[in-house]
Coordinates of C-alpha atoms and ligand atoms in Angstrom, one line a residue:
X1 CA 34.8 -42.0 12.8
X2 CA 33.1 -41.1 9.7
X3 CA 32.1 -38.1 7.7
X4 CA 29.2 -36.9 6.6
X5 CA 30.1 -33.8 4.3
X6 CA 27.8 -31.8 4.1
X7 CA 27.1 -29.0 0.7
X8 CA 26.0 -25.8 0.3
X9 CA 22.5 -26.1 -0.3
X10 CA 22.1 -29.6 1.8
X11 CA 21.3 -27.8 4.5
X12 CA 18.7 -30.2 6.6
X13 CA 19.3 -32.9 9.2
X14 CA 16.2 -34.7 7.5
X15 CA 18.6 -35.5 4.5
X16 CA 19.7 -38.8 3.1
X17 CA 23.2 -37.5 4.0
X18 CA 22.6 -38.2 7.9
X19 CA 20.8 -41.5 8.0
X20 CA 22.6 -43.6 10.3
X21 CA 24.7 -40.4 11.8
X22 CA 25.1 -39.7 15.1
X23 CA 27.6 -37.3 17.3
X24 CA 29.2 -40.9 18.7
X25 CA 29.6 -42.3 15.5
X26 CA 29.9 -39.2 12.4
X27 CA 32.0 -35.8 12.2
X28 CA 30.2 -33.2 9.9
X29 CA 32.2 -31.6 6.9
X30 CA 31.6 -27.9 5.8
X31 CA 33.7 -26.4 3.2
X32 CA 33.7 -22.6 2.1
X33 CA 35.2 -22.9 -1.1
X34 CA 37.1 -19.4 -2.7
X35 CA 36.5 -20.5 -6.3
X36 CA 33.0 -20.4 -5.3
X37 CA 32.8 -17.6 -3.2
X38 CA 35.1 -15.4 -5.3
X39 CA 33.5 -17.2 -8.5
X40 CA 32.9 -13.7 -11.1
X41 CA 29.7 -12.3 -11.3
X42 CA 28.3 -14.1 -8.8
X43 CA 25.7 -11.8 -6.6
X44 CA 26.7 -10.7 -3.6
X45 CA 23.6 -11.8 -2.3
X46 CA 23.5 -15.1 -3.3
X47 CA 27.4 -15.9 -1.5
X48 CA 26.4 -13.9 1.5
X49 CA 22.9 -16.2 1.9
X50 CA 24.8 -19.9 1.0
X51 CA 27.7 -18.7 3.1
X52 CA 25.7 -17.7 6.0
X53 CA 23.4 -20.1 5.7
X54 CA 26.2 -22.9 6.4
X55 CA 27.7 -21.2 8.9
X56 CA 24.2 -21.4 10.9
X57 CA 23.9 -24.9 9.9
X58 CA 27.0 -25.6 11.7
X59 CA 26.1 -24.3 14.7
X60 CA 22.9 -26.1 14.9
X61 CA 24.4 -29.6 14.6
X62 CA 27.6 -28.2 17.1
X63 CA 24.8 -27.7 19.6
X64 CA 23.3 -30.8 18.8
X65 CA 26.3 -32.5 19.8
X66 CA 27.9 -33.2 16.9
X67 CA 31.9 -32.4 15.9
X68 CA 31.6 -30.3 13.0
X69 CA 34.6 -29.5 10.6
X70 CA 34.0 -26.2 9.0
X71 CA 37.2 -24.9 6.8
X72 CA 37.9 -22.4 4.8
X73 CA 39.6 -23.8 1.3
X74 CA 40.7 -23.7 -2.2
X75 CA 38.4 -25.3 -3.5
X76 CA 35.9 -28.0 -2.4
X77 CA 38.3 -30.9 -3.3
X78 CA 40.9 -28.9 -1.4
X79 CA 38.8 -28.7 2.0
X80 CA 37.9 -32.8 1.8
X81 CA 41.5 -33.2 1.6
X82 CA 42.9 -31.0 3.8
X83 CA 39.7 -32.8 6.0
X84 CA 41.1 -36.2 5.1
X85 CA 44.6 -35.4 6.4
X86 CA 43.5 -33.8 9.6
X87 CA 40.8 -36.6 10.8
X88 CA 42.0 -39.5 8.6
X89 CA 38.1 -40.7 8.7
X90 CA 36.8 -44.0 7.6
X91 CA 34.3 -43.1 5.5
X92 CA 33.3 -39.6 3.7
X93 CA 29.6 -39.8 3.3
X94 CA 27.1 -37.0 1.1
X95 CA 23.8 -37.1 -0.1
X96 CA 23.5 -36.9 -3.8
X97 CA 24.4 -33.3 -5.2
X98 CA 22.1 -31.2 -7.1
X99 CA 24.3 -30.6 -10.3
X100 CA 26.5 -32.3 -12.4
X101 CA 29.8 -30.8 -11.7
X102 CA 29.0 -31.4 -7.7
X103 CA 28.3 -35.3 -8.8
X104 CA 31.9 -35.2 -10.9
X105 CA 33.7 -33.8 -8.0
X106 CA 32.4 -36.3 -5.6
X107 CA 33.7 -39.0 -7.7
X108 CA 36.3 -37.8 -8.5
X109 CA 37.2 -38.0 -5.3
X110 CA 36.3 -41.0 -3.7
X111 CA 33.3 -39.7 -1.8
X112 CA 30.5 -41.9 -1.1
X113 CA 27.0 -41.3 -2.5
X114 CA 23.4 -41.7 -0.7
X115 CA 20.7 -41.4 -2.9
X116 CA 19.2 -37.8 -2.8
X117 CA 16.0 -37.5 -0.9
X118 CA 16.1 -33.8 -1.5
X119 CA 13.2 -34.0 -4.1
X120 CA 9.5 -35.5 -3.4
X121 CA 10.7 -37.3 -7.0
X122 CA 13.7 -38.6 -7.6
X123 CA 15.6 -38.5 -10.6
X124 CA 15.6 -41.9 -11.4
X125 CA 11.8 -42.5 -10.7
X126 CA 11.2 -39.3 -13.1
X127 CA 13.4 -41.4 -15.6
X128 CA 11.0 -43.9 -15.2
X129 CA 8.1 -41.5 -15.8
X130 CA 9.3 -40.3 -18.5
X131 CA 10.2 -43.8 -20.0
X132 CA 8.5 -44.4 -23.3
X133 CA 6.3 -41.1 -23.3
X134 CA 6.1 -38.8 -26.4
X135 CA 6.2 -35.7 -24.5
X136 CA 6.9 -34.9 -21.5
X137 CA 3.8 -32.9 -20.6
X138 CA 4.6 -31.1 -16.8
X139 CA 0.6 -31.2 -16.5
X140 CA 0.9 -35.0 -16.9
X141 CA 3.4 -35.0 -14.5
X142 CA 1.8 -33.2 -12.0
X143 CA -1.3 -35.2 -11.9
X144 CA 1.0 -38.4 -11.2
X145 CA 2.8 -36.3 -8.3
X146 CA -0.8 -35.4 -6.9
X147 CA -2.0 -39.1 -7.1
X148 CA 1.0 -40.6 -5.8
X149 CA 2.2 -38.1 -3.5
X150 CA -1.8 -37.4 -2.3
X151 CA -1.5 -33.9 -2.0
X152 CA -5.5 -32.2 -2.6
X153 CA -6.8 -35.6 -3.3
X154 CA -10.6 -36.4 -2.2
X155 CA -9.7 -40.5 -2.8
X156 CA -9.1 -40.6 -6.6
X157 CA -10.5 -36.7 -7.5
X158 CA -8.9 -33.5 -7.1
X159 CA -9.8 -31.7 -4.3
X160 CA -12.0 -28.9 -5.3
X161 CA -12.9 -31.4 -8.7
X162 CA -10.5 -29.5 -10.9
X163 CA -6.8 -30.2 -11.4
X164 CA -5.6 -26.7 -12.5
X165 CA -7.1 -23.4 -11.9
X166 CA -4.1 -22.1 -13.7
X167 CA -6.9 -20.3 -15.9
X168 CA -7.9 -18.1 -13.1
X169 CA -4.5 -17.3 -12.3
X170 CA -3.7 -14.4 -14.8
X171 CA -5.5 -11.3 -13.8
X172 CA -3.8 -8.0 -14.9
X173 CA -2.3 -6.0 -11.8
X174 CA -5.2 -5.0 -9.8
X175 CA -6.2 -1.6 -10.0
X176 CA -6.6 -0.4 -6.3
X177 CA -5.5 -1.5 -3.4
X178 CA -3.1 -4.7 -3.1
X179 CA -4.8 -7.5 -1.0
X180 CA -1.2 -9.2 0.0
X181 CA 0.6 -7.9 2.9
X182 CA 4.3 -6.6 3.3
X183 CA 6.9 -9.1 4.3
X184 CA 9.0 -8.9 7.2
X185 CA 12.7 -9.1 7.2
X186 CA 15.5 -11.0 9.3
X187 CA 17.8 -8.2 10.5
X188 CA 21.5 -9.3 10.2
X189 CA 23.5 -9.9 13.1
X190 CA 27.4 -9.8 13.6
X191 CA 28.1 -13.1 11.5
X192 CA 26.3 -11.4 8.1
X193 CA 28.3 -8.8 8.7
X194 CA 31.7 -11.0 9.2
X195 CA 30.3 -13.3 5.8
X196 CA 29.7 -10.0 3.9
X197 CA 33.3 -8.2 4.9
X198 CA 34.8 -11.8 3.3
X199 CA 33.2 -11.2 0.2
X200 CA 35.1 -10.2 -2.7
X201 CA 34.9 -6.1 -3.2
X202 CA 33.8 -6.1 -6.8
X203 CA 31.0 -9.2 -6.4
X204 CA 28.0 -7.6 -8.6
X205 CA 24.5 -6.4 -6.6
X206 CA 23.7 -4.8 -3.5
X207 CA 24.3 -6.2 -0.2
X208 CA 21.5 -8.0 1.9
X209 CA 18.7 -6.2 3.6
X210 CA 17.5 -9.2 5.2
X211 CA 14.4 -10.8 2.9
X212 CA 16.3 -13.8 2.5
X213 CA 16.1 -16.4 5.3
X214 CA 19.9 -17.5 6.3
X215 CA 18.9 -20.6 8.8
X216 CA 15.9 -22.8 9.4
X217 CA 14.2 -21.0 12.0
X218 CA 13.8 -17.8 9.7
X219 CA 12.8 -19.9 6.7
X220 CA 10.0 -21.5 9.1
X221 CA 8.7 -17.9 9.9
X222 CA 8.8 -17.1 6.3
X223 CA 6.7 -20.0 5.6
X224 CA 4.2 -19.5 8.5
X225 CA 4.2 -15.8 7.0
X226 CA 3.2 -16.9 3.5
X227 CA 0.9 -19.4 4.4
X228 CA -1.2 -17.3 6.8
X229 CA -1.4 -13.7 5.0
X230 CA -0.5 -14.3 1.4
X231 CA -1.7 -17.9 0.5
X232 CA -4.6 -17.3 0.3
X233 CA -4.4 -14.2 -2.6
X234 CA -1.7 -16.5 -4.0
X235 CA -2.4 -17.1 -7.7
X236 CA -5.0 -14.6 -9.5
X237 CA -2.0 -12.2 -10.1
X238 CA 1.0 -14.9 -10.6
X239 CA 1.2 -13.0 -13.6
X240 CA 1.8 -9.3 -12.8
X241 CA 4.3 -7.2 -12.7
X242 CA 3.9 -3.8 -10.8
X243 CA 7.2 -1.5 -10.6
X244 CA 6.1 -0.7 -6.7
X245 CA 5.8 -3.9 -5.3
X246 CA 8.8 -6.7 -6.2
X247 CA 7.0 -9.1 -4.5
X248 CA 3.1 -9.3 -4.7
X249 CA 1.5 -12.6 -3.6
X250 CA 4.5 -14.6 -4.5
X251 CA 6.1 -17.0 -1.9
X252 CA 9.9 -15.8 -1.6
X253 CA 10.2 -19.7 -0.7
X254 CA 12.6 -20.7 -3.4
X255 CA 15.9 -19.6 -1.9
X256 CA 15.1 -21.5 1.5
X257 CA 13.9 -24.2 -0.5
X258 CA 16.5 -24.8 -3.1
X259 CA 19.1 -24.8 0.1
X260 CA 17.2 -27.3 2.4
X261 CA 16.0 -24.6 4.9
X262 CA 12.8 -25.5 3.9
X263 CA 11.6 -29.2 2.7
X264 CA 8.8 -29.6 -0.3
X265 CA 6.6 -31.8 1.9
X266 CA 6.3 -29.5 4.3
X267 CA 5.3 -26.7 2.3
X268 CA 3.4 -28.5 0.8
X269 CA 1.8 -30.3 3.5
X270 CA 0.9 -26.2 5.4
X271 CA -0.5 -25.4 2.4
X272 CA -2.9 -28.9 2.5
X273 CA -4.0 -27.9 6.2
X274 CA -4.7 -24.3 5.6
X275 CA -6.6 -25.4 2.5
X276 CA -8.3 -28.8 4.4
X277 CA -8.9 -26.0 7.2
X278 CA -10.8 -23.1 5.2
X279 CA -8.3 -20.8 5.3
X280 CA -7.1 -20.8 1.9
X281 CA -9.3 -21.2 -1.1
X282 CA -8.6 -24.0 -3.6
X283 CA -7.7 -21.6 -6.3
X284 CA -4.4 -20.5 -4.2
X285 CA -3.7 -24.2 -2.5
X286 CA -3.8 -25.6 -5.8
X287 CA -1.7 -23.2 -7.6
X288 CA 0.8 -23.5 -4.5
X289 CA 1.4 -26.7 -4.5
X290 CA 1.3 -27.4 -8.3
X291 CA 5.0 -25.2 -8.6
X292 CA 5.9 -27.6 -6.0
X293 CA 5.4 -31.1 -6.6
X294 CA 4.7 -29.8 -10.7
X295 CA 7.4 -27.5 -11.8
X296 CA 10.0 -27.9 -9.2
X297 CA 10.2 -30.9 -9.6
X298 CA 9.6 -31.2 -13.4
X299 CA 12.4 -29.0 -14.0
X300 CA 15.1 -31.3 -11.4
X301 CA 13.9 -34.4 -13.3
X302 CA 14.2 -32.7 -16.8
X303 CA 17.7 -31.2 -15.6
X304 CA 19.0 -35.4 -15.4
X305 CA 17.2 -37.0 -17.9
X306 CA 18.4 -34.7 -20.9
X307 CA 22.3 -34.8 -19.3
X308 CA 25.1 -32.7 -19.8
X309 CA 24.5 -32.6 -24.2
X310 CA 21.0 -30.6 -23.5
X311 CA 22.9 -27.3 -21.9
X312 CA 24.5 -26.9 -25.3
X313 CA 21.5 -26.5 -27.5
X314 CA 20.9 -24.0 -29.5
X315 CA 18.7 -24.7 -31.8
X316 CA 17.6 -21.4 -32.7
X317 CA 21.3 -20.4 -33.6
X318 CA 21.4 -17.5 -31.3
X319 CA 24.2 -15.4 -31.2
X320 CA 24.2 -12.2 -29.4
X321 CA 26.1 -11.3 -26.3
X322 CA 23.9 -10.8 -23.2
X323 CA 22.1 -7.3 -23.1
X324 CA 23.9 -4.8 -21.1
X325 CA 21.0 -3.6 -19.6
X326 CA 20.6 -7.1 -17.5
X327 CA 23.0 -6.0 -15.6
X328 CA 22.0 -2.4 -14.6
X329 CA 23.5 -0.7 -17.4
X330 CA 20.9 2.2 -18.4
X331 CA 17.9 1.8 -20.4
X332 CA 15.4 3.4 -21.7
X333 CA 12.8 0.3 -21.4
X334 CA 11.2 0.5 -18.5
X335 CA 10.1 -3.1 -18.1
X336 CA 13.2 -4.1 -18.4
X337 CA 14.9 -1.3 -15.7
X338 CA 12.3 -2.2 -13.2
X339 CA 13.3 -6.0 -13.3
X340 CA 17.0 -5.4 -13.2
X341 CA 16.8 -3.3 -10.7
X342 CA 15.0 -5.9 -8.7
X343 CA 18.1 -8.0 -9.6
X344 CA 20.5 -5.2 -8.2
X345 CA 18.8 -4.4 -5.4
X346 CA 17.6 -8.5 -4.0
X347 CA 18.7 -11.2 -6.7
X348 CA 15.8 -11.8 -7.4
X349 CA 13.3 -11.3 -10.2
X350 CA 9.5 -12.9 -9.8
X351 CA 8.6 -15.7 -12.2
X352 CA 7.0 -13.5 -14.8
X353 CA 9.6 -11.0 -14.8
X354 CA 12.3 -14.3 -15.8
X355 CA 10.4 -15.7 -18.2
X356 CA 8.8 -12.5 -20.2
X357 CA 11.0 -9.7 -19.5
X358 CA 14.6 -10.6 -19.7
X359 CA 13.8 -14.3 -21.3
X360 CA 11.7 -12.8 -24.0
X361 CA 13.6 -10.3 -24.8
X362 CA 16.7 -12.7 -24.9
X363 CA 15.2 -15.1 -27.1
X364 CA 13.3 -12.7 -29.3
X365 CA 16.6 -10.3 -30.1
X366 CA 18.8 -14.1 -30.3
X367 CA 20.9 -14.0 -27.3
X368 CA 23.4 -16.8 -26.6
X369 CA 21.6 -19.3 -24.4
X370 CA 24.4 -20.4 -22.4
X371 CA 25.5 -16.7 -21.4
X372 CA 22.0 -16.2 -20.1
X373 CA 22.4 -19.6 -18.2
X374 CA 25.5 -18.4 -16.8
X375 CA 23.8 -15.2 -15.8
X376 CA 20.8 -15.8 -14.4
X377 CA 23.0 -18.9 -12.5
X378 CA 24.9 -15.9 -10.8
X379 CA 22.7 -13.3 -10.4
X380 CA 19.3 -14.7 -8.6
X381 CA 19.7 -15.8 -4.8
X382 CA 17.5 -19.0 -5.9
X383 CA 19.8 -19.7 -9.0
X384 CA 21.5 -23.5 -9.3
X385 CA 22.2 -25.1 -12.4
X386 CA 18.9 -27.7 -12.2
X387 CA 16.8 -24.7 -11.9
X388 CA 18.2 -22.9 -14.9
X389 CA 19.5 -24.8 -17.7
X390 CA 15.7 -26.3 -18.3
X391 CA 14.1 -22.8 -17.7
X392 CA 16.5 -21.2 -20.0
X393 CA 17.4 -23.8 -22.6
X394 CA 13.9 -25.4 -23.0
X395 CA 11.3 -23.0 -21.5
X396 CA 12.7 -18.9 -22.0
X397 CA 15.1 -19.4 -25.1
X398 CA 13.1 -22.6 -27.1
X399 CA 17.0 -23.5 -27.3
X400 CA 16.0 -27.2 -27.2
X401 CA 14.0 -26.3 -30.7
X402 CA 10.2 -27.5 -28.5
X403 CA 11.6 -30.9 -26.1
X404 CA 10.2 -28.4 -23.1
X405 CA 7.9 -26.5 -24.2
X406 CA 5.8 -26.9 -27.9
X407 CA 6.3 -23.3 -28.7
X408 CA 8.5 -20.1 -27.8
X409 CA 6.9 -18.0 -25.3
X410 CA 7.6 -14.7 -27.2
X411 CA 5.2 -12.0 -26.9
X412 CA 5.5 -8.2 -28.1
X413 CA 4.8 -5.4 -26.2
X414 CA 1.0 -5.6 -25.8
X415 CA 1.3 -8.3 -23.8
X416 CA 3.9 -6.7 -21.2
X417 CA 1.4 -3.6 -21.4
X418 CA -1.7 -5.6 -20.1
X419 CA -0.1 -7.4 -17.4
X420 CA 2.0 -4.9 -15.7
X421 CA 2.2 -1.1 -15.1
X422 CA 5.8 -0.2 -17.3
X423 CA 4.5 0.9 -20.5
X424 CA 3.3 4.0 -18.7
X425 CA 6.1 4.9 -17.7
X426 CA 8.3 4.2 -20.5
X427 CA 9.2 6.4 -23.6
X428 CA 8.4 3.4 -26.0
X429 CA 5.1 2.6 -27.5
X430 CA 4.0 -1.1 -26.9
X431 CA 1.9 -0.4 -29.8
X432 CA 4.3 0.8 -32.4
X433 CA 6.0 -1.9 -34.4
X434 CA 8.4 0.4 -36.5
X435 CA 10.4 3.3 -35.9
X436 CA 12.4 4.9 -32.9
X437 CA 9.7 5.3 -30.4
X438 CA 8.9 1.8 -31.3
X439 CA 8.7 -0.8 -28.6
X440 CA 12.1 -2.8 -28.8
X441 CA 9.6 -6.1 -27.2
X442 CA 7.0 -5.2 -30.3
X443 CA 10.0 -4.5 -33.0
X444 CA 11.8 -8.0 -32.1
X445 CA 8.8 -9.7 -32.1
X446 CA 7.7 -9.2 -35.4
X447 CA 11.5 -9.6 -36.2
X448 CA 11.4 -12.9 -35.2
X449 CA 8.9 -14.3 -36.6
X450 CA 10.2 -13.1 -40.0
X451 CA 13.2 -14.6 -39.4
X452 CA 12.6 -18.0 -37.8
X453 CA 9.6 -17.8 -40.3
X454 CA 10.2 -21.1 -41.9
X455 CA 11.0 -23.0 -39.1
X456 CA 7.7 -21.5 -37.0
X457 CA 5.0 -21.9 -39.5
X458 CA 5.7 -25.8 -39.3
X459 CA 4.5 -25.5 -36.0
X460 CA 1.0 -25.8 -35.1
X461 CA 0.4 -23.8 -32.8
X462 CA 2.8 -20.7 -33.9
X463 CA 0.4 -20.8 -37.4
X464 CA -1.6 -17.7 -36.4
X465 CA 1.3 -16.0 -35.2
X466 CA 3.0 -16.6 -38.6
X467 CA 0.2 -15.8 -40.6
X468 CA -0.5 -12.6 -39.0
X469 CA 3.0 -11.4 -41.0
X470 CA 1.3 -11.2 -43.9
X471 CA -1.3 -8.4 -42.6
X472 CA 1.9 -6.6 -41.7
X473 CA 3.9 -7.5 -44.6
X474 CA 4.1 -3.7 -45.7
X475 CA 6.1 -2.9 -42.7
X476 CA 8.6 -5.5 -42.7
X477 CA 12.0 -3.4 -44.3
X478 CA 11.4 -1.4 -41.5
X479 CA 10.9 -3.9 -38.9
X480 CA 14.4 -5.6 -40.1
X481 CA 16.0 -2.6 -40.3
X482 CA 15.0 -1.2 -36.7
X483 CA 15.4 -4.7 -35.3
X484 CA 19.2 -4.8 -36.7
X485 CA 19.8 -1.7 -34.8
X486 CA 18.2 -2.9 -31.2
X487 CA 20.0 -6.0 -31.5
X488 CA 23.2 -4.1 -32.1
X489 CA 22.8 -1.5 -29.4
X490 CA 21.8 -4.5 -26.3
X491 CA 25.1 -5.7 -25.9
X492 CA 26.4 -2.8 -25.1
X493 CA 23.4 -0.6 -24.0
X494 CA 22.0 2.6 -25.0
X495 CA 18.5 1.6 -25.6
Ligands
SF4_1 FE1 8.8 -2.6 -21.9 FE2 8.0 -1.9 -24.4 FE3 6.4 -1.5 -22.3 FE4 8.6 0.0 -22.6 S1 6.8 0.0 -24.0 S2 7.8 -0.9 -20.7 S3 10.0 -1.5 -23.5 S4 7.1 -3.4 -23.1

């Protein structure tokens, strides 16, 4: 017989993994691996939802017949061996992995690779994409995934005649009531209990309260669930932050997604018939599927083509350890409190949050960008390292010095201000620039600009940002001066 093993976040029968696999014919391989599930810092979240997740896996494809080998090990390479000993099989069979060290291991030893049809695109036909462009433009991308993939096409045109209604999508947290509904949760049953009393005692965050799907059949309700009530108030407020509500109108899908629960065409595809079917304006179809077949899939593309030399960057010489308050230590900034405590408390921090909470405030006070790699790799349920070293290096941190993205997304405190409810609540101004009530967002800002003033100005569209220190030119000793104190205080907290 021959093996099909089968990784953590593989979890689908619809993978490449299986083609030609049958009960007769194929044994399944699972291995729990203790370096993994031990590995430091990791968030008990995030072990408890691959853990479980496999274990449910492996009870779907027992009751479909098949003879599945699920063992405890070591380490992965431990487990195939101790696999290889015990079943002597003829062949050890896995889809393509999803990271680099997962490819190395496989090799390593002696496993057999099908090509990955985890992706809509795979990473060799985004080489191919990519081949001989100047940039690498996600929008361009995306339009090429629409046409090819057919996704809201009316023959050649966009469905709706626009391509991006990204523009509508940034409304400032609406003021009354909140259009989206609560989401249900999965209550755990004796086997998350079993997976969590396995889990090491000091693994960071909170334990589960069941918003995370942990088999297919919960990640299908989730789905139905988004697609009926939230889809279609999905996108005007993909930009706000509210500390009363963690989850607004965003999908929750990237945890069930990023393990196979869920496949892209099928989100994808519910999304085209509630669309095609009038349920769901173009507006929210549009934005939907564009993280999908656009970002998603952009960023897993990116992740290969730029190899193992890209996660090193750092072109911004950055050099401060992560800020304590990431990981729950107390703060007074509220903005930053509310989003770790979303961390804590679920793993899991909405898009916005990521990218201009804790990224800008990494990138704008110089944090190393390979420690906030390795935490945000540990601490979100939907971390992997595809999905973070492009997000980090090229999009949060400008690490790559603009391959990703053609300027740093740092903002000061205004910005957080007008797209979220924190300032309000916080004992720093947004508006203050200098000084101890100063905003630490507003300080840094200004900070660094002045510092990477050179290198900014020599990009086009930083100019106006770099110009504008010159109006402020006055106030920069005291900008330097405050900003050398917040960046000496986040390491170890007490700000
Ligand atoms: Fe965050 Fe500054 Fe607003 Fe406080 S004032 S919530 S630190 S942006």
């Amino acid at each position: 017989m021959d093996t099909v093993w089968v990784l953590g976040d593989q979890l689908n029968r619809a993978f490449s993994g299986f083609a030609g696999a049958r009960p007769e014919t194929h044994r399944v391989l699972l291995v729990h691996a203790a370096d993994l599930i031990g590995h430091p810092g990791r968030h008990r979240q995030r072990t408890h939802l691959v853990v479980t997740a496999m274990h449910r896996f492996a009870r779907e494809l027992a009751a479909g017949g098949f003879q599945v080998d699920e063992r405890e090990a070591p380490s992965l390479a431990a487990g195939l061996a101790d696999h290889r000993r015990r079943f002597r099989p003829g062949r050890v069979v896995a889809m393509e992995p999803s990271s680099r060290p997962a490819l190395r291991m496989l090799r390593r030893n002696g496993v057999d690779t099908v090509r990955s049809n985890q992706f809509l695109c795979h990473y060799e036909d985004f080489a191919a994409w990519a081949a001989g462009r100047r940039r690498l433009r996600n929008e361009d991308f995306y339009r090429w995934q629409r046409r090819r993939l057919g996704y809201l096409m009316d023959g050649d045109e966009p469905a709706g005649g626009r391509w991006n209604y990204d523009a509508e999508n940034r409304r400032p947290p609406p003021a009354g009531e909140r259009p989206w509904p609560q989401r249900r949760r999965f209550p755990l049953d004796a086997l998350d209990r079993r997976v969590l009393a396995a889990l090491p005692a000091d693994a960071p965050g909170a334990g589960p309260a069941g918003w995370w799907p942990t088999s297919r059949g919960q990640a299908l309700e989730r789905l139905d669930e988004f697609v009926e009530g939230v889809l279609p108030h999905f996108g005007p407020w993909q930009d706000a932050m509210l500390g009363d509500d963690w989850h607004l109108a965003h999908s929750l899908l990237s945890p069930a997604l990023n393990l196979g629960l869920l496949l892209p065409a099928e989100v994808c595809d519910a999304a085209e018939r509630a669309f095609r079917t009038g349920r769901v304006p173009i507006e929210s179809a549009e934005g939907f599927v564009r993280q999908v077949i656009g970002w998603r899939e952009y960023v897993w593309g990116l992740y290969w083509l730029w190899g193992e030399e890209y996660e090193g960057r750092n072109e911004l010489e950055a050099d401060l350890g992560l800020p304590a308050a990431f990981r729950g230590a107390a703060t007074r900034m509220a903005c930053v409190a509310a989003a770790a405590a979303g961390v804590e408390a679920r793993g899991y921090a909405h898009h916005i949050q990521r990218l201009m909470v804790f990224g800008n405030l990494a990138l704008l006070a110089g944090v190393r960008p390979a420690e906030m790699v390795r935490w945000m790799r540990d601490s979100f349920v939907d971390g992997a390292d595809w999905v973070m070293v492009p997000n980090v290096i090229g999009m949060a941190l400008h690490a790559d010095g603009g391959m990703m993205a053609t300027k740093p997304y740092a903002a000061g405190g205004g910005y957080i201000d007008r797209m979220s409810d924190s300032c309000r609540r916080c004992s720093f101004d947004p508006r203050q620039r200098t000084g101890p009530e100063g905003c630490p967002f507003t300080v840094l800002y200004w900070d660094f600009l002045d510092r990477h003033r050179e290198r900014l100005a020599a990009n086009p569209r930083m100019v106006l940002q770099v110009r504008n220190l010159d109006r402020i030119a006055a106030d920069l000793p005291a900008i330097r001066s405050r900003a050398a104190e917040i960046r000496r205080a986040l390491p170890d907290g007490g700000i």
